[in-house]
Coordinates of C-alpha atoms and ligand atoms in Angstrom, one line a residue:
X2 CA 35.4 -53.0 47.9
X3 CA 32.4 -55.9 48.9
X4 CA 30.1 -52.8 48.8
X5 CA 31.4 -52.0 44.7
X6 CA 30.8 -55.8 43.9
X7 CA 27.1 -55.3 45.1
X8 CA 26.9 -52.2 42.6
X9 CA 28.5 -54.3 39.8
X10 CA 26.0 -56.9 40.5
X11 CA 23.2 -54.5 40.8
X12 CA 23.7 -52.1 37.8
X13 CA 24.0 -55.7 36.0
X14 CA 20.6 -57.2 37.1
X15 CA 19.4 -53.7 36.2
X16 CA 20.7 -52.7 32.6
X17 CA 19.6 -56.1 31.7
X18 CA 16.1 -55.3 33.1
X19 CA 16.1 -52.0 31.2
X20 CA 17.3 -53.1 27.9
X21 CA 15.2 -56.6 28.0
X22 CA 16.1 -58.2 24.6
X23 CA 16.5 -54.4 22.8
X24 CA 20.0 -53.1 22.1
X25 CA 22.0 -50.9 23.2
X26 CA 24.6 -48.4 21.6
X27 CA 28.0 -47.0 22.8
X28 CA 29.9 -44.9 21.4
X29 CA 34.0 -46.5 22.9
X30 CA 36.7 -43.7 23.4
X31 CA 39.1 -46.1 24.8
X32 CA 39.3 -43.9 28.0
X33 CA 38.5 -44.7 31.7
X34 CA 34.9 -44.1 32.0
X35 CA 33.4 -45.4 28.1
X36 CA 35.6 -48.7 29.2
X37 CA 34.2 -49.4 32.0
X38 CA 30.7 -48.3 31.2
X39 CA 30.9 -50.6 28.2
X40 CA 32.2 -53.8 29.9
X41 CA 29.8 -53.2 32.6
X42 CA 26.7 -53.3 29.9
X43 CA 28.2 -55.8 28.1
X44 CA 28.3 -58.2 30.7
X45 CA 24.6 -57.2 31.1
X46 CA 23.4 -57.5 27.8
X47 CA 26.2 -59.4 25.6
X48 CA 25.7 -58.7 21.7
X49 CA 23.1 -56.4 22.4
X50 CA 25.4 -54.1 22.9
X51 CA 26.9 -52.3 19.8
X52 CA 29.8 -50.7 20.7
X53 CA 31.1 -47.6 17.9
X54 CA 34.9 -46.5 18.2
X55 CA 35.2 -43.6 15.7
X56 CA 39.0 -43.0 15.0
X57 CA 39.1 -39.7 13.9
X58 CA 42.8 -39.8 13.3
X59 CA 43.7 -37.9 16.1
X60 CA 44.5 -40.4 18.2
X61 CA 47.7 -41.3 19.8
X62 CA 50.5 -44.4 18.2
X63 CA 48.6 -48.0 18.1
X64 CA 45.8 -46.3 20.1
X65 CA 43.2 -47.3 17.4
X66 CA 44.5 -50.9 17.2
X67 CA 44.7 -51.3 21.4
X68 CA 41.1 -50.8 22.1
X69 CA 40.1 -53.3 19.0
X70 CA 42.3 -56.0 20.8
X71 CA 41.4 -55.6 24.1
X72 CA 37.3 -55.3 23.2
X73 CA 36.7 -57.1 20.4
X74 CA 39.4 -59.5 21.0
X75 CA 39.8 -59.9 24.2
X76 CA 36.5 -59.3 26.0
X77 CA 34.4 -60.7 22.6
X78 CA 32.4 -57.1 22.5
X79 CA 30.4 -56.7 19.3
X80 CA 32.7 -53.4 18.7
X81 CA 32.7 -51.5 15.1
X82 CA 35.7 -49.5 14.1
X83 CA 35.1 -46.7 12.3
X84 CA 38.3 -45.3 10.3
X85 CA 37.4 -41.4 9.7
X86 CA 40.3 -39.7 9.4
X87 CA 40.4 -38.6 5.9
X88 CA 37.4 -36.9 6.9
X89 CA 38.2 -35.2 9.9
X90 CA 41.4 -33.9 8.2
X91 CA 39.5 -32.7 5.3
X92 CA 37.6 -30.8 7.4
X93 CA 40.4 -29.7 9.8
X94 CA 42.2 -28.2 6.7
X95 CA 43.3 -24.8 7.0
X96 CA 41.9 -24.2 10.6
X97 CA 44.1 -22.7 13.3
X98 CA 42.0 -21.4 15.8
X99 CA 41.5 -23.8 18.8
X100 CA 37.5 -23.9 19.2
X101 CA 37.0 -23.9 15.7
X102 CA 39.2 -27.3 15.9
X103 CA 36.7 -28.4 18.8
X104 CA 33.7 -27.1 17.2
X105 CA 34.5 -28.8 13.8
X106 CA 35.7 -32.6 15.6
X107 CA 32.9 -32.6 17.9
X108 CA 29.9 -32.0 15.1
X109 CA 31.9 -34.0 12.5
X110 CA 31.8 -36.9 15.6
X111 CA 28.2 -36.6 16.3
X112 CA 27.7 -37.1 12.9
X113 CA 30.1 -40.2 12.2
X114 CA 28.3 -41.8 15.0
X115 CA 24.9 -41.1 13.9
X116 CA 25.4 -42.7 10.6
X117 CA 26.6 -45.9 12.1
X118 CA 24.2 -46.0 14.9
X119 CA 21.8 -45.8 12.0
X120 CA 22.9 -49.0 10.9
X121 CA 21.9 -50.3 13.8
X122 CA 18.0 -51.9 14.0
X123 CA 15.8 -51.6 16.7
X124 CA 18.9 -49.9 18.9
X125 CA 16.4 -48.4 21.8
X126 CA 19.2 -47.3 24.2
X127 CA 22.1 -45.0 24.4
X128 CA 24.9 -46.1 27.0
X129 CA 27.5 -43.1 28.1
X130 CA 30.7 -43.3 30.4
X131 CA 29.1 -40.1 32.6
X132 CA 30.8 -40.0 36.4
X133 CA 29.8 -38.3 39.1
X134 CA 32.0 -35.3 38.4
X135 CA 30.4 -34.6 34.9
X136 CA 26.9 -34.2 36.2
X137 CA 28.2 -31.6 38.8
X138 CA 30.3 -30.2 36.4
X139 CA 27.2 -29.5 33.6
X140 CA 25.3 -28.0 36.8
X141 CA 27.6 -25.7 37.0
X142 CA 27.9 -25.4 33.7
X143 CA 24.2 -23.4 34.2
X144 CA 25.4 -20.6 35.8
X145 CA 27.0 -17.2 34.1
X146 CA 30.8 -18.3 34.5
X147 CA 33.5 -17.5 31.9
X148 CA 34.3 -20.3 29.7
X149 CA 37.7 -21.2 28.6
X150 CA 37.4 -24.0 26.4
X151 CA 34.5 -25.4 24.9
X152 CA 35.6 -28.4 26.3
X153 CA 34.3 -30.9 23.8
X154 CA 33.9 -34.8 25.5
X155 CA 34.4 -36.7 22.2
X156 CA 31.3 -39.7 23.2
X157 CA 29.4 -36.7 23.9
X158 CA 25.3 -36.4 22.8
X159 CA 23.9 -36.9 19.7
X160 CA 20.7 -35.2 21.4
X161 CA 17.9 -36.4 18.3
X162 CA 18.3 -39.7 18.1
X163 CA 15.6 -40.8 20.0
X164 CA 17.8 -43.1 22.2
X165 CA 17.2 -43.3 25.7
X166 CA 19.9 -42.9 27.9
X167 CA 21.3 -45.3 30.1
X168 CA 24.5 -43.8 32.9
X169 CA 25.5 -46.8 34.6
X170 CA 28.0 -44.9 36.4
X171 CA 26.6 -41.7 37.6
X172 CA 26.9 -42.1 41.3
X173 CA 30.6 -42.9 41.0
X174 CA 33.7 -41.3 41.7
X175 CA 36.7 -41.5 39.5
X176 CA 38.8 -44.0 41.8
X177 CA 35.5 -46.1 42.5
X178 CA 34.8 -46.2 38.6
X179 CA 38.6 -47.4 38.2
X180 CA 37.7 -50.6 41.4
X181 CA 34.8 -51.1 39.2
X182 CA 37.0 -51.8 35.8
X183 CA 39.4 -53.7 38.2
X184 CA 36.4 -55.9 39.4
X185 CA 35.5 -56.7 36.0
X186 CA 38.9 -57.0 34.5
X187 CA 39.9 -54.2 32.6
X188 CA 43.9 -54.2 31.9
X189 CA 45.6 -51.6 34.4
X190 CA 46.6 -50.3 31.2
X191 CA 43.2 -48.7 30.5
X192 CA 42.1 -47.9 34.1
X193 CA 44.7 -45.8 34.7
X194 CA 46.5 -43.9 31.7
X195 CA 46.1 -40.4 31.2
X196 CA 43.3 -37.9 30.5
X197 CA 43.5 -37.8 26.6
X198 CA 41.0 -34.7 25.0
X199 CA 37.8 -35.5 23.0
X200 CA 39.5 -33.9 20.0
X201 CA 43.2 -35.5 20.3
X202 CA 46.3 -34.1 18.3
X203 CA 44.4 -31.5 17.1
X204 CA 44.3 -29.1 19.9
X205 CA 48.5 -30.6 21.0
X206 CA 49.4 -29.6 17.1
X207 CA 49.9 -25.8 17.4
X208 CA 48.0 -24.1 13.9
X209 CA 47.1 -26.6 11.1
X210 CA 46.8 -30.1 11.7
X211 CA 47.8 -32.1 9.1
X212 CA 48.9 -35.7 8.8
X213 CA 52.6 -35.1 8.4
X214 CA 52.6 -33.5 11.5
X215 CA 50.4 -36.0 13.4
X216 CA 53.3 -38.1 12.5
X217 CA 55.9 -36.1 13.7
X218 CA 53.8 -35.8 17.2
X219 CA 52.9 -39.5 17.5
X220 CA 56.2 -40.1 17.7
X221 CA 57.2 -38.0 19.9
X222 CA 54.5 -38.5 22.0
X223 CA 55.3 -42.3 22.4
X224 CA 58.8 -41.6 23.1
X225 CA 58.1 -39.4 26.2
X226 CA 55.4 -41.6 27.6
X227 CA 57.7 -44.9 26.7
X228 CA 60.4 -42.8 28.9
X229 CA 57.8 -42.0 32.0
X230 CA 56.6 -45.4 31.7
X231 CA 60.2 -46.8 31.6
X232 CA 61.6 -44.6 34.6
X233 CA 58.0 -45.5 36.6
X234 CA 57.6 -41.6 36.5
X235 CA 54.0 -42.0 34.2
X236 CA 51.9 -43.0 37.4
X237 CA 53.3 -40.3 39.1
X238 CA 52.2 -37.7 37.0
X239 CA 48.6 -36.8 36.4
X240 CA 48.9 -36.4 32.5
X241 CA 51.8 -36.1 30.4
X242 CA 52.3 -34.9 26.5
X243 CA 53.8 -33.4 24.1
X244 CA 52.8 -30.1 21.8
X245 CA 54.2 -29.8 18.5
X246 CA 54.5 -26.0 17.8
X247 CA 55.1 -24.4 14.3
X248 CA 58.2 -23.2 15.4
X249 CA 61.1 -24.0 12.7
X250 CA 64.9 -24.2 14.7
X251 CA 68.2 -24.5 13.2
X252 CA 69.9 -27.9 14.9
X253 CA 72.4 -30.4 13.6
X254 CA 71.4 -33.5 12.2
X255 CA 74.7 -35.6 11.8
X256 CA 77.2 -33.4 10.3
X257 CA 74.3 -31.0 8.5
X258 CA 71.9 -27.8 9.3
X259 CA 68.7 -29.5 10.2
X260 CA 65.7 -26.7 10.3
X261 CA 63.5 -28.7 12.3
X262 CA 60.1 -28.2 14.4
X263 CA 60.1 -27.3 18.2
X264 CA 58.3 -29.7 20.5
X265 CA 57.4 -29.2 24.2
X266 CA 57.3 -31.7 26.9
X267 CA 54.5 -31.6 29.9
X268 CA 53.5 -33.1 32.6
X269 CA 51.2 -31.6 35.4
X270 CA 49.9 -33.0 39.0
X271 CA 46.1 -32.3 39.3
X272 CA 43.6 -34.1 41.0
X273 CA 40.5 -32.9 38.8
X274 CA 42.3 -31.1 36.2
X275 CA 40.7 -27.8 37.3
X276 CA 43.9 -26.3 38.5
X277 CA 47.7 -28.2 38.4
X278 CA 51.2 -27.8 39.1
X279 CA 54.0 -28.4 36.9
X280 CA 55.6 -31.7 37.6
X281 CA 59.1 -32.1 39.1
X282 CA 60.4 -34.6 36.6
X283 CA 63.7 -34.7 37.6
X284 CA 66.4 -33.5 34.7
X285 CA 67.6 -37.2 33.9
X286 CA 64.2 -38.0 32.7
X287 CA 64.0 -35.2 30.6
X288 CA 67.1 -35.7 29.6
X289 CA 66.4 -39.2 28.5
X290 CA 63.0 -38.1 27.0
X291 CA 64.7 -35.6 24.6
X292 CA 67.9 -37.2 23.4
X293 CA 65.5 -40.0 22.5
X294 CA 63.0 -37.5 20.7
X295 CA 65.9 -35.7 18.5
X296 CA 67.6 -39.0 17.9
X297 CA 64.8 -40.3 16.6
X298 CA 62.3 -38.0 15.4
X299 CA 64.6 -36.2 12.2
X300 CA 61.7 -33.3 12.3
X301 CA 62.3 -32.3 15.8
X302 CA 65.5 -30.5 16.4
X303 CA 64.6 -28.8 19.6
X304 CA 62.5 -30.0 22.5
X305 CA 61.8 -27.9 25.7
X306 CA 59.2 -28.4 28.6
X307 CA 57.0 -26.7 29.7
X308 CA 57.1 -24.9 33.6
X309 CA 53.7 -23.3 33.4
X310 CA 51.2 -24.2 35.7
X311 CA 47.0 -24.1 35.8
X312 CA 46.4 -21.0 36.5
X313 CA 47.8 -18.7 34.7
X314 CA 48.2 -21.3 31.5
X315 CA 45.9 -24.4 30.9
X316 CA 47.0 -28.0 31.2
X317 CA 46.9 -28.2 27.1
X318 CA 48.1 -25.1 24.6
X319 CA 45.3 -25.2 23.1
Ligands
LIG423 P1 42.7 -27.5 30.2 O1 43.5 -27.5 29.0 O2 41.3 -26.9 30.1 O3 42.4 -29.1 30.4 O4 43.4 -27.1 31.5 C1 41.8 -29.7 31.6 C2 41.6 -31.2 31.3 O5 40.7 -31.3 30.3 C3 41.2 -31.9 29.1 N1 40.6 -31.2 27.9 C4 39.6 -31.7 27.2 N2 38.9 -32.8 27.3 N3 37.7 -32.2 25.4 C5 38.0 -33.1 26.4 O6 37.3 -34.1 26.4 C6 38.3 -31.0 25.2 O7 38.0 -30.3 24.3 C7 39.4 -30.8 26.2 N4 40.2 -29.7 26.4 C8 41.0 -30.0 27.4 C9 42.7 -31.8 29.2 O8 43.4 -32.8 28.5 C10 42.9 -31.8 30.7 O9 42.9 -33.2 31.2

């Protein structure tokens, strides 16, 4: 890795070239590549750098909370947390239909950050998390293929702001953007969890999102990746979740009828996401996973998991 501690050096000497004594904005998912692009600028530029986290209330249990304490706490990162929910569920109400979901959470994002950017004075630079893969992948994105999802990257461009853009880690490879975090010590926590969707919940909660049942699926949720985590089957796996479906069955809740949701467990082995397998997770796992989910989550009185594979199905149900 001597050859990644020249490139951390390097993109350091240069961000702080570009930016002078400007600032520069980010807009924080709390994923892989906005981390490390963020501690990598920060380190460059300090306070300069304004960091936006906009929780849109889609988020996963304590996710919100963990990337306050590790980058405003932790690192010192002039980081502004932006509590949006009520809004994104206002305008989430009543939709069903998955690329309306995306549609609606990616504008409604743009537009959250815009307003605290904004805020912001004499803010002359834009900072994004882009790899290596995400510039091939919008080249391709040119040509006359069939699109499946819309595929909205929550972080993604608010394109008239004026800002220019600054993509510290362009050249880089997934793994080599992960040594990078390690080199400027990002928790393994961070650099290694899961894939997580620009628009969250909303595309795992099957038909109307609504905060009762982004309760219900945090919950769940945690309890599956707790029980990965716990039986050192989440680094095995390439992602791992659970879907909350609007499917009412009849189960027994003590000694009475319980008419509770359906949940479904998955887990897939990728590389790029482009195509996966169902994940072998052996049946004491699941077994685990799902006594713990009906034991604990009242709502849920069935859970199943999911044998599909990419193709014919797509990593998320929605
Ligand atoms: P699919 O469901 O298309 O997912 O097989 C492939 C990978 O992409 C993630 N995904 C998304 N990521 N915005 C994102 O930023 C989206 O709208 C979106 N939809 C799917 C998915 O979690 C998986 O890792």
């Amino acid at each position: 890795t001597w050859k990644l501690t020249d490139f951390v050096d390097e993109k350091i000497n240069q961000i702080r070239k570009t930016v002078g004594d400007k600032k520069a904005i980010i807009a924080l998912s709390g994923g892989v590549d906005s981390s490390v692009a963020a501690i990598l600028t920060y380190k460059a530029i300090g306070k300069n750098l304004k960091a936006i986290f906009v929780n849109h209330g889609l988020l996963r249990l304590n996710e919100a909370k963990e990337v306050e304490s590790t980058f405003k706490d932790y690192f010192g990162i002039d980081l502004t947390v932006v509590d949006a929910e009520e809004r994104f569920l206002t305008k989430l109400k009543g939709v069903t239909d998955p690329e309306k979901k995306r549609k609606i959470i990616g504008e409604e994002f743009i537009r959250v950050f815009e307003e605290e950017a904004s805020k912001e004075s004499d803010c002359e630079f834009l900072v994004q998390g882009t790899i290596y893969s995400d510039v091939i992948e919008s080249a391709k994105s040119g040509k006359k293929t069939a699109k499946i999802k819309s595929h909205h990257n929550v972080g993604g461009l608010p394109e008239d702001m004026n800002l220019k853009l600054i993509e510290p880690l362009r050249e880089l490879f997934k793994d080599e953007v992960r040594s990078v975090g390690e080199i400027l010590g990002l928790p393994r926590e961070i650099l290694y969890r899961h894939p997580f969707p620009g628009p969250g919940l909303a595309i795992r909660i099957i038909g109307e999102v609504t905060k009762e049942k982004l309760e219900i699926l945090r919950k769940v949720d945690d309890i599956f990746i707790k029980s990965l985590k716990e039986t050192g089957w989440y680094d095995k796996v390439w992602q791992a979740f659970a879907v909350l479906t609007p499917i009412r069955t009849v189960g027994v809740t003590g000694d009475r009828r319980n008419y509770g949701y359906l949940v479904s467990l998955r887990a897939v082995d990728s590389t790029e996401g482009m195509t996966a397998d169902w994940s072998k997770i052996p049946h004491d796992v699941l077994d685990l996973s799902s006594r713990r989910i009906t034991n604990e989550v009242e709502e849920v009185t069935r859970v199943v998991y999911d044998i599909t594979s990419k193709p014919p199905a797509t990593i998320e149900w929605e």
